[in-house]
Each structure stands twice: as structure tokens, then as C-alpha cells.
mmCIF file of C-alpha atoms and ligand atoms in Angstrom:
data_model
loop_
_atom_site.group_PDB
_atom_site.id
_atom_site.type_symbol
_atom_site.label_atom_id
_atom_site.label_comp_id
_atom_site.label_asym_id
_atom_site.label_seq_id
_atom_site.Cartn_x
_atom_site.Cartn_y
_atom_site.Cartn_z
ATOM 1 C CA MET V 1 38.712 41.916 -65.660
ATOM 2 C CA LEU V 2 39.995 40.107 -62.537
ATOM 3 C CA ARG V 3 41.532 43.373 -61.326
ATOM 4 C CA GLY V 4 38.138 45.076 -61.681
ATOM 5 C CA ILE V 5 36.417 42.352 -59.634
ATOM 6 C CA VAL V 6 39.049 42.578 -56.856
ATOM 7 C CA ILE V 7 38.834 46.382 -56.710
ATOM 8 C CA GLY V 8 35.012 46.181 -56.716
ATOM 9 C CA ALA V 9 34.982 43.607 -53.893
ATOM 10 C CA LEU V 10 37.442 45.666 -51.817
ATOM 11 C CA GLY V 11 35.289 48.739 -52.388
ATOM 12 C CA VAL V 12 32.203 46.928 -51.069
ATOM 13 C CA ILE V 13 34.096 45.740 -47.972
ATOM 14 C CA VAL V 14 35.481 49.218 -47.224
ATOM 15 C CA LEU V 15 32.058 50.818 -47.764
ATOM 16 C CA GLY V 16 30.405 48.223 -45.479
ATOM 17 C CA ALA V 17 32.970 48.803 -42.725
ATOM 18 C CA LEU V 18 32.565 52.586 -43.101
ATOM 19 C CA LEU V 19 28.760 52.348 -42.858
ATOM 20 C CA ALA V 20 29.030 50.133 -39.753
ATOM 21 C CA PHE V 21 31.442 52.625 -38.161
ATOM 22 C CA VAL V 22 29.221 55.609 -38.938
ATOM 23 C CA GLY V 23 26.154 53.704 -37.662
ATOM 24 C CA VAL V 24 27.842 52.925 -34.320
ATOM 25 C CA GLU V 25 29.265 56.460 -33.946
ATOM 26 C CA ALA V 26 25.881 58.042 -34.729
ATOM 27 C CA GLY V 27 24.128 55.951 -32.051
ATOM 28 C CA LEU V 28 22.064 54.000 -34.593
ATOM 29 C CA VAL V 29 22.974 50.661 -32.956
ATOM 30 C CA PRO V 30 20.577 50.360 -29.973
ATOM 31 C CA ALA V 31 22.304 50.498 -26.571
ATOM 32 C CA ASN V 32 19.195 50.207 -24.344
ATOM 33 C CA ALA V 33 18.315 47.091 -22.316
ATOM 34 C CA ASP V 34 14.533 47.612 -22.231
ATOM 35 C CA ALA V 35 13.746 46.085 -25.619
ATOM 36 C CA LYS V 36 13.593 42.624 -27.178
ATOM 37 C CA PRO V 37 16.832 41.417 -28.821
ATOM 38 C CA SER V 38 16.594 41.459 -32.633
ATOM 39 C CA SER V 39 16.456 38.143 -34.478
ATOM 40 C CA LEU V 40 19.943 38.829 -35.929
ATOM 41 C CA GLU V 41 21.374 39.306 -32.422
ATOM 42 C CA ARG V 42 19.616 36.164 -31.168
ATOM 43 C CA TRP V 43 20.834 34.116 -34.129
ATOM 44 C CA ALA V 44 24.457 35.298 -33.770
ATOM 45 C CA ALA V 45 24.532 34.788 -29.974
ATOM 46 C CA ARG V 46 22.910 31.313 -30.052
ATOM 47 C CA THR V 47 24.865 29.994 -33.004
ATOM 48 C CA SER V 48 28.246 31.028 -31.616
ATOM 49 C CA LEU V 49 27.361 29.726 -28.131
ATOM 50 C CA HIS V 50 26.316 26.311 -29.453
ATOM 51 C CA ALA V 51 29.368 26.026 -31.679
ATOM 52 C CA THR V 52 31.641 26.939 -28.729
ATOM 53 C CA LEU V 53 29.883 24.449 -26.429
ATOM 54 C CA ARG V 54 30.304 21.655 -29.000
ATOM 55 C CA ARG V 55 34.024 22.377 -29.058
ATOM 56 C CA GLU V 56 34.754 23.153 -25.397
ATOM 57 C CA ALA V 57 32.161 21.773 -22.941
ATOM 58 C CA PRO V 58 33.547 18.743 -21.038
ATOM 59 C CA ALA V 59 31.815 15.530 -22.152
ATOM 60 C CA ALA V 60 32.917 13.522 -19.090
ATOM 61 C CA PRO V 61 30.359 12.877 -16.316
ATOM 62 C CA ASN V 62 30.113 15.197 -13.275
ATOM 63 C CA PRO V 63 33.111 14.360 -11.052
ATOM 64 C CA VAL V 64 31.080 15.339 -7.949
ATOM 65 C CA PRO V 65 29.002 12.362 -6.634
ATOM 66 C CA LEU V 66 25.214 12.689 -6.545
ATOM 67 C CA ASN V 67 24.363 12.828 -2.813
ATOM 68 C CA ASP V 68 22.490 15.108 -0.395
ATOM 69 C CA ALA V 69 25.638 16.920 0.806
ATOM 70 C CA ASN V 70 26.700 17.963 -2.723
ATOM 71 C CA LEU V 71 23.141 18.893 -3.730
ATOM 72 C CA GLU V 72 22.740 21.062 -0.605
ATOM 73 C CA ALA V 73 26.108 22.714 -1.277
ATOM 74 C CA GLY V 74 24.916 23.421 -4.847
ATOM 75 C CA ILE V 75 21.626 24.895 -3.592
ATOM 76 C CA LYS V 76 23.426 27.227 -1.143
ATOM 77 C CA LEU V 77 25.825 28.376 -3.853
ATOM 78 C CA TYR V 78 22.865 28.958 -6.165
ATOM 79 C CA ALA V 79 21.094 31.038 -3.481
ATOM 80 C CA GLN V 80 24.168 33.245 -3.001
ATOM 81 C CA ASN V 81 25.268 33.603 -6.622
ATOM 82 C CA CYS V 82 22.466 32.840 -9.045
ATOM 83 C CA ALA V 83 18.972 33.337 -7.553
ATOM 84 C CA VAL V 84 19.072 37.113 -8.043
ATOM 85 C CA CYS V 85 18.931 36.523 -11.815
ATOM 86 C CA HIS V 86 17.587 32.962 -12.156
ATOM 87 C CA GLY V 87 14.938 33.023 -9.399
ATOM 88 C CA ALA V 88 14.085 30.892 -6.382
ATOM 89 C CA ALA V 89 11.679 27.937 -6.313
ATOM 90 C CA ASP V 90 8.589 30.179 -6.685
ATOM 91 C CA GLY V 91 9.711 31.108 -10.248
ATOM 92 C CA HIS V 92 9.005 34.856 -9.865
ATOM 93 C CA PRO V 93 11.779 37.072 -11.252
ATOM 94 C CA SER V 94 13.487 39.632 -8.975
ATOM 95 C CA ASN V 95 13.653 43.297 -10.013
ATOM 96 C CA VAL V 96 17.196 42.683 -11.315
ATOM 97 C CA ALA V 97 16.050 39.695 -13.400
ATOM 98 C CA SER V 98 13.040 41.590 -14.798
ATOM 99 C CA GLY V 99 15.295 44.331 -16.213
ATOM 100 C CA LEU V 100 18.026 42.137 -17.677
ATOM 101 C CA TYR V 101 18.873 42.057 -21.387
ATOM 102 C CA GLN V 102 19.101 39.208 -22.432
ATOM 103 C CA LYS V 103 16.484 37.782 -20.068
ATOM 104 C CA ALA V 104 17.808 35.224 -17.585
ATOM 105 C CA PRO V 105 15.669 32.046 -17.680
ATOM 106 C CA GLN V 106 13.853 31.490 -14.362
ATOM 107 C CA LEU V 107 15.327 28.053 -13.779
ATOM 108 C CA ALA V 108 12.574 26.704 -11.468
ATOM 109 C CA LYS V 109 10.127 27.010 -14.410
ATOM 110 C CA ASP V 110 12.455 26.881 -17.362
ATOM 111 C CA GLY V 111 15.217 24.582 -16.126
ATOM 112 C CA VAL V 112 18.289 23.002 -17.701
ATOM 113 C CA GLU V 113 17.806 19.428 -16.413
ATOM 114 C CA ASP V 114 18.057 18.162 -20.024
ATOM 115 C CA ASP V 115 21.494 19.717 -20.581
ATOM 116 C CA PRO V 116 24.576 17.596 -19.842
ATOM 117 C CA ASP V 117 26.340 18.646 -16.588
ATOM 118 C CA GLY V 118 29.419 19.631 -18.625
ATOM 119 C CA VAL V 119 27.421 22.213 -20.592
ATOM 120 C CA THR V 120 26.094 23.901 -17.431
ATOM 121 C CA TYR V 121 29.565 23.695 -15.862
ATOM 122 C CA TRP V 122 31.044 25.442 -18.930
ATOM 123 C CA LYS V 123 28.431 28.246 -18.776
ATOM 124 C CA VAL V 124 28.990 28.784 -15.036
ATOM 125 C CA THR V 125 32.768 28.741 -15.511
ATOM 126 C CA HIS V 126 33.033 31.035 -18.545
ATOM 127 C CA GLY V 127 29.768 33.002 -18.524
ATOM 128 C CA ILE V 128 27.942 33.912 -21.737
ATOM 129 C CA ARG V 129 29.329 36.837 -23.659
ATOM 130 C CA LEU V 130 27.084 39.841 -24.383
ATOM 131 C CA THR V 131 24.500 38.678 -21.822
ATOM 132 C CA GLY V 132 24.311 39.293 -18.055
ATOM 133 C CA MET V 133 25.554 35.731 -17.386
ATOM 134 C CA PRO V 134 28.805 36.149 -15.392
ATOM 135 C CA ALA V 135 31.883 33.892 -15.453
ATOM 136 C CA PHE V 136 32.462 32.285 -12.039
ATOM 137 C CA ALA V 137 35.908 30.766 -12.716
ATOM 138 C CA ALA V 138 37.585 33.373 -10.515
ATOM 139 C CA SER V 139 35.044 33.361 -7.674
ATOM 140 C CA LEU V 140 33.949 29.708 -7.266
ATOM 141 C CA THR V 141 36.240 26.677 -7.045
ATOM 142 C CA ASP V 142 36.084 23.932 -9.661
ATOM 143 C CA GLU V 143 34.252 21.680 -7.173
ATOM 144 C CA GLN V 144 31.696 24.407 -6.360
ATOM 145 C CA ARG V 145 30.940 24.938 -10.090
ATOM 146 C CA TRP V 146 30.335 21.178 -10.506
ATOM 147 C CA GLN V 147 28.138 21.181 -7.352
ATOM 148 C CA VAL V 148 25.931 23.933 -8.729
ATOM 149 C CA ALA V 149 25.768 22.065 -12.098
ATOM 150 C CA LEU V 150 24.764 18.906 -10.169
ATOM 151 C CA PHE V 151 21.934 20.797 -8.460
ATOM 152 C CA LEU V 152 20.645 22.267 -11.755
ATOM 153 C CA LYS V 153 20.738 18.834 -13.437
ATOM 154 C CA ASN V 154 18.649 17.325 -10.599
ATOM 155 C CA MET V 155 16.482 20.317 -9.705
ATOM 156 C CA ASP V 156 13.236 18.553 -10.755
ATOM 157 C CA LYS V 157 13.994 15.297 -8.897
ATOM 158 C CA LEU V 158 15.625 16.312 -5.600
ATOM 159 C CA PRO V 159 15.562 13.911 -2.639
ATOM 160 C CA PRO V 160 13.395 15.110 0.317
ATOM 161 C CA VAL V 161 16.043 16.920 2.416
ATOM 162 C CA PRO V 162 17.631 19.014 -0.399
ATOM 163 C CA GLU V 163 14.097 19.586 -1.794
ATOM 164 C CA ARG V 164 13.015 21.206 1.515
ATOM 165 C CA LEU V 165 16.117 23.447 1.488
ATOM 166 C CA TRP V 166 15.430 24.507 -2.143
ATOM 167 C CA LYS V 167 11.750 25.223 -1.442
ATOM 168 C CA SER V 168 12.679 27.332 1.611
ATOM 169 C CA LEU V 169 14.792 29.763 -0.476
ATOM 170 C CA LYS V 170 13.226 33.172 -0.867
ATOM 171 C CA LYS V 171 13.764 35.254 -3.978
ATOM 172 C CA SER V 172 16.590 37.748 -3.552
HETATM 173 C C1 HEC D 201 23.567 38.974 -13.329
HETATM 174 C C2 HEC D 201 22.639 37.963 -13.719
HETATM 175 C C3 HEC D 201 23.048 36.517 -13.692
HETATM 176 C C4 HEC D 201 23.619 35.822 -12.654
HETATM 177 C C5 HEC D 201 24.033 36.355 -11.276
HETATM 178 C C6 HEC D 201 23.736 34.451 -13.116
HETATM 179 N N1 HEC D 201 23.248 34.340 -14.390
HETATM 180 FE FE1 HEC D 201 23.078 32.624 -15.462
HETATM 181 N N2 HEC D 201 22.344 33.653 -17.039
HETATM 182 C C7 HEC D 201 22.060 34.998 -17.035
HETATM 183 C C8 HEC D 201 21.499 35.363 -18.330
HETATM 184 C C9 HEC D 201 21.066 36.739 -18.746
HETATM 185 C C10 HEC D 201 21.428 34.173 -19.082
HETATM 186 C C11 HEC D 201 20.857 34.015 -20.501
HETATM 187 C C12 HEC D 201 21.965 34.045 -21.497
HETATM 188 C C13 HEC D 201 21.457 33.797 -22.895
HETATM 189 O O1 HEC D 201 20.388 34.301 -23.266
HETATM 190 O O2 HEC D 201 22.152 33.081 -23.619
HETATM 191 C C14 HEC D 201 21.976 33.126 -18.245
HETATM 192 C C15 HEC D 201 22.072 31.795 -18.648
HETATM 193 C C16 HEC D 201 22.392 30.759 -17.796
HETATM 194 C C17 HEC D 201 22.301 29.363 -18.130
HETATM 195 C C18 HEC D 201 21.833 28.794 -19.472
HETATM 196 C C19 HEC D 201 20.331 28.640 -19.427
HETATM 197 C C20 HEC D 201 19.743 27.946 -20.619
HETATM 198 O O3 HEC D 201 18.483 27.918 -20.712
HETATM 199 O O4 HEC D 201 20.476 27.447 -21.472
HETATM 200 C C21 HEC D 201 22.667 28.654 -17.020
HETATM 201 C C22 HEC D 201 22.716 27.135 -16.871
HETATM 202 C C23 HEC D 201 23.002 29.608 -16.000
HETATM 203 N N3 HEC D 201 22.830 30.890 -16.495
HETATM 204 C C24 HEC D 201 23.414 29.274 -14.738
HETATM 205 C C25 HEC D 201 23.784 30.203 -13.766
HETATM 206 C C26 HEC D 201 24.310 29.836 -12.469
HETATM 207 C C27 HEC D 201 24.489 28.402 -11.971
HETATM 208 C C28 HEC D 201 24.584 30.992 -11.807
HETATM 209 C C29 HEC D 201 25.214 31.163 -10.461
HETATM 210 C C30 HEC D 201 26.428 30.440 -10.178
HETATM 211 C C31 HEC D 201 24.189 32.089 -12.693
HETATM 212 N N4 HEC D 201 23.734 31.559 -13.870
HETATM 213 C C32 HEC D 201 24.264 33.423 -12.364
HETATM 214 C C33 HEC D 201 22.257 35.876 -16.000
HETATM 215 C C34 HEC D 201 22.818 35.577 -14.769
#
């Protein structure tokens, strides 16, 4: 009886793996970027991202002090590295951003001010797998990644001088 159940269960697993393999090989798993992600894809990506963030994102406050110099450094880094996908202050997506799969949020409209700095720092450092969001650990220093996180946290309440710099950025 037990042997029958084990053999049956193994059979189901092998058949499932075989079907998945044949589906991928036959091109039945969509590879195009000009469609909406399925709800299964969205569920899997979000759930694993949130679980990883709970485990790994630093909970300590931003080590970079909140002042104009650090905010302006964050804005310049954002202009060079992020605006092409996440937009400038006008909130209009670039051609690159319009064609991305998954869509990159246009941060001027759909910002992350509510997220802790450590969460944004983690995303900038490690990127987000299976999306266009790159990992910047190899290209930006630790301080630069915290500066850009500081800017995103305070994007909706910038002091006058950094605010003028941010508003002067054109979409790339
Ligand atoms: C090549 C395009 C691309 C570039 C360049 C890029 N990102 Fe992203 N980013 C994405 C995409 C796509 C997502 C959405 C991922 C998802 O759906 O989970 C994302 C997500 C994010 C998020 C999470 C947004 C949210 O609503 O939770 C943050 C924060 C972020 N990026 C910050 C940055 C910063 C800061 C930079 C520059 C240092 C940057 N990104 C550069 C494509 C990009």
C-alpha cells in the first residue's frame, strides 16, 4: 500500500518535470517582453522578494546624514544610473522604460518614500531577479548606494536647493 503511494507520487513528480521540460523546449513558456506578467509570475516574484527583504534588508538607519550635499549626490547618481528606467521629475517614461518587462515604477509619481532606507539600499545593491532592475554593488560604492536611497526616501520633501536640482533633470 505504502509502496504504491510512493511510486504514484514519484510518477506524478517525474511526469510534472517532464511536462515542464517539454513546455519550455517547445516554446510554450512566453519569452516576449511586450505583454503583461501573468498573475502566477507576479505572485512568485513578489512573494520571494518580500521574504528575502524580511531576511536580508538592513534594519539600521541610513548611515549617510540627511543634508543637502548627500541629497544632491544622490540626485546626480540617480540621473546617471536610474532615470533611464525610473524617470525624471516630470514622471514621463523614456523609450527604454516604456518597453521594459517588468515595468519600472516611475518614481516621481509612484515613489518609495514609505519604504525604509535599508529596503531601497538592498534593492539598489542586489537588484531584483527576473526584472530589469540591475545590481549596483559592483558599480557604486556603499556610500553612493546609501546616498541614492536617502534621495529616494526624501524625494517628496526635498529642501529648496536639492529640489531645484531634481526638477532641472531632463528625462534620459
Ligand atoms: C534597466 C532599468 C533599470 C535601471 C537602470 C534601474 N532600475 Fe530600479 N527597477 C527596475 C525595474 C524593472 C523595477 C521593478 C521590479 C519589480 O517589478 O519588482 C525596479 C525596481 C526598483 C525599486 C523598487 C520600486 C518599488 O516600487 O518597490 C527601486 C527602489 C529601484 N528600482 C531603484 C533604482 C535605483 C536607485 C536605480 C539606480 C541606481 C535603479 N533602480 C536603476 C528597472 C531599473
